[in-house]
Coordinates of C-alpha atoms in Angstrom, one line a residue:
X1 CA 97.3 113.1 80.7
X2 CA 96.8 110.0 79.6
X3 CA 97.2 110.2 75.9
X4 CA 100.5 112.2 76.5
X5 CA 101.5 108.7 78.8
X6 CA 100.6 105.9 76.1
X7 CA 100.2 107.7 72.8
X8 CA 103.6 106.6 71.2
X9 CA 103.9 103.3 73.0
X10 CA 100.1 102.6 71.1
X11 CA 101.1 104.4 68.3
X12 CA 104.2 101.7 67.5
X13 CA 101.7 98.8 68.0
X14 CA 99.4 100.0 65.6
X15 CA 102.1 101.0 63.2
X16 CA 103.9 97.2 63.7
X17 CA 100.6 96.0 62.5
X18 CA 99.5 98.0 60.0
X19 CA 102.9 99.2 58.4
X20 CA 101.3 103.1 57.6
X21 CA 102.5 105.3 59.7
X22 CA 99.4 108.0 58.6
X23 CA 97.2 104.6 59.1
X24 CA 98.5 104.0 62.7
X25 CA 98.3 107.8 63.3
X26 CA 94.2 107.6 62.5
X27 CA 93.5 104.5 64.9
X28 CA 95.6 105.9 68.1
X29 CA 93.6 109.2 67.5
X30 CA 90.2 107.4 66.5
X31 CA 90.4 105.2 69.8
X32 CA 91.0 108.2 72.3
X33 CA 88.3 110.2 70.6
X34 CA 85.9 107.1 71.4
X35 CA 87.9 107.2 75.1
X36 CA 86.9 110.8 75.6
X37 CA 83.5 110.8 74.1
X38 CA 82.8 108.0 76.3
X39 CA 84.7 109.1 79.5
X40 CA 81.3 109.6 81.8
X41 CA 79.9 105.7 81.1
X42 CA 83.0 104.1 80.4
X43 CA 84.1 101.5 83.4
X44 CA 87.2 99.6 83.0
X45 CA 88.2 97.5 85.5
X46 CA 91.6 96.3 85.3
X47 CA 94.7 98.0 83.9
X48 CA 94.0 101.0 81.5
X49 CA 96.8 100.6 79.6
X50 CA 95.8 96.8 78.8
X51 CA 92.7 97.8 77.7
X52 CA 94.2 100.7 75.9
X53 CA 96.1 98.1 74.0
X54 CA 93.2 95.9 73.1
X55 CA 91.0 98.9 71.7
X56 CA 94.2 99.7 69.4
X57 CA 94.4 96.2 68.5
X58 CA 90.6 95.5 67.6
X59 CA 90.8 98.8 65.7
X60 CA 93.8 97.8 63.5
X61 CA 92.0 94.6 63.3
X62 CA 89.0 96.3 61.8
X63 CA 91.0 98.5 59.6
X64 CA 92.6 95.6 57.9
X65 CA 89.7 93.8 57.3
X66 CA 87.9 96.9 55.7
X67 CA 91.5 97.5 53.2
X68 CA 90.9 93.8 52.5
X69 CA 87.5 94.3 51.9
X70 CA 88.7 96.8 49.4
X71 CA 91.3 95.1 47.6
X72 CA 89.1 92.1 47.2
X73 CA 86.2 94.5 45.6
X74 CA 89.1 95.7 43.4
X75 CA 90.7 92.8 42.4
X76 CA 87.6 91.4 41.6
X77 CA 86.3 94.2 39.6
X78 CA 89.6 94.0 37.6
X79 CA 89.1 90.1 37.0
X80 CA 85.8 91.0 36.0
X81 CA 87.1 93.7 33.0
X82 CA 89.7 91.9 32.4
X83 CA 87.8 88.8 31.5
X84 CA 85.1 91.0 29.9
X85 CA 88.1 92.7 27.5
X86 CA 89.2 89.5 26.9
X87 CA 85.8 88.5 25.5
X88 CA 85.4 91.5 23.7
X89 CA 88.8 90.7 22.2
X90 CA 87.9 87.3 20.9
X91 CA 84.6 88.7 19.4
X92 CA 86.4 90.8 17.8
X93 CA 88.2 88.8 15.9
X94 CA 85.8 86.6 14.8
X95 CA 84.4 89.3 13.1
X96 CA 87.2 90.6 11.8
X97 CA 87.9 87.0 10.3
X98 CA 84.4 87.2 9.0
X99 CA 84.6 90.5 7.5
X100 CA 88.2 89.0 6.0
X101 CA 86.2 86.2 4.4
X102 CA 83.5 88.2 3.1
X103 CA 86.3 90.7 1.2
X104 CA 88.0 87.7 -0.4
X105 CA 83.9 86.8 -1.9
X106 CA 83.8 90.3 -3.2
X107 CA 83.9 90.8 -7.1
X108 CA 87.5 91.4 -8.1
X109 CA 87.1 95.2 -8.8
X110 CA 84.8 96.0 -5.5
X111 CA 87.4 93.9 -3.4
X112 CA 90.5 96.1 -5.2
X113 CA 88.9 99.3 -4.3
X114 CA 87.5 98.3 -1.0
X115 CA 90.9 97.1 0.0
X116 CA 92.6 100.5 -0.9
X117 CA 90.3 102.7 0.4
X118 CA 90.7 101.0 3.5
X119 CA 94.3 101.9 3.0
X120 CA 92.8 105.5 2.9
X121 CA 94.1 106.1 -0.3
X122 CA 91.9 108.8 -1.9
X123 CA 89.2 108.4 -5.0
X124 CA 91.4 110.3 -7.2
X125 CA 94.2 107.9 -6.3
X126 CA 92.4 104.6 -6.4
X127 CA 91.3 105.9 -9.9
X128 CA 94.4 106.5 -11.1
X129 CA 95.7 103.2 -10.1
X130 CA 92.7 101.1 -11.7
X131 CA 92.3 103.3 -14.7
X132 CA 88.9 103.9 -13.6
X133 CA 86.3 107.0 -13.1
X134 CA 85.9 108.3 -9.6
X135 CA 82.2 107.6 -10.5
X136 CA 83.2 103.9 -10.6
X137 CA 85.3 103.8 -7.9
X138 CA 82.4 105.2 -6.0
X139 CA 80.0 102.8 -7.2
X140 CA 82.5 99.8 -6.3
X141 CA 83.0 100.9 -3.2
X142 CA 78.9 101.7 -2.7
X143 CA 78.3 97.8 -3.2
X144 CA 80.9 96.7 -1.5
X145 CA 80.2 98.4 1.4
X146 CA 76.3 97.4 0.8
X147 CA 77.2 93.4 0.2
X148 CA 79.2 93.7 3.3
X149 CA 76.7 95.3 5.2
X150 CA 74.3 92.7 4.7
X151 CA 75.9 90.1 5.4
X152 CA 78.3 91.0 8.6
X153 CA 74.6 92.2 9.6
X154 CA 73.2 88.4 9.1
X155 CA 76.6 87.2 10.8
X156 CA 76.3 89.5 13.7
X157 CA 72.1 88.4 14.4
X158 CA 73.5 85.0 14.8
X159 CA 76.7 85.9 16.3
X160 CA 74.6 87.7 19.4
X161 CA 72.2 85.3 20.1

């Protein structure tokens, strides 16, 4: 009887506040569950419909602070990847500067056929172009890649200290 009296008069105040209808729907329903469970020990004096009206109110109250509660946690998780991307980013291209330096201090021929194997050309094709043996465009590339190593691996010990 009394839900069927105040349900869509409660039901507008906790949409007006909250602005979800499904939201509203879950506090009116929420706060005469707690009305029913507690119907033998509860003892209001006063209007019922006042502190009807309260209980909705200090529910929507609480449901607001827990979404805000949420969208703090998730804003500042996103602040926090964001931030960490952003570092990543940067590292990134300090290494990639590095490793642009280091190709440019590369014998001519290693650098040539480093540079176009990057560009995935094939063997047969890099080869071709530098009117070299496979064999040698394997052996370029074999200590260029080994020069590199060693020293973007001595950049990088120093880099994450």
């Amino acid at each position: 009887m009394l839900y069927n009296r105040y349900w869509d008069r409660v039901l507008s105040l906790a949409y007006r506040k909250t602005g979800d209808r499904m939201e509203a729907e879950n506090i009116v329903q929420d706060v005469f569950v707690s009305l029913w469970k507690r119907r033998e020990s509860l003892r209001i004096k006063g209007d019922f419909s006042h502190y009807l009206f309260v209980s909705v109110k200090y529910r929507v109250l609480k449901v607001l602070a827990k979404q805000s509660a949420v969208r703090s946690v998730s804003l500042d998780m996103a602040t926090e990847i964001l931030d960490d991307s952003t570092q990543q980013y940067l590292d990134f291209e300090e290494i990639r500067e590095r490793l642009e330096v280091l190709v440019g201090k590369l014998p001519v021929k290693s650098r040539l056929v480093y540079q176009m194997k990057n560009e995935d050309k094939s063997y047969k094709e890099i080869a071709a172009e530098l009117k070299i043996s496979e064999k040698a465009v394997d052996a370029h590339l074999l200590r260029a890649r080994r020069k590199l190593r060693v020293e973007l691996g001595s950049f990088l010990g120093s880099f994450l200290l």
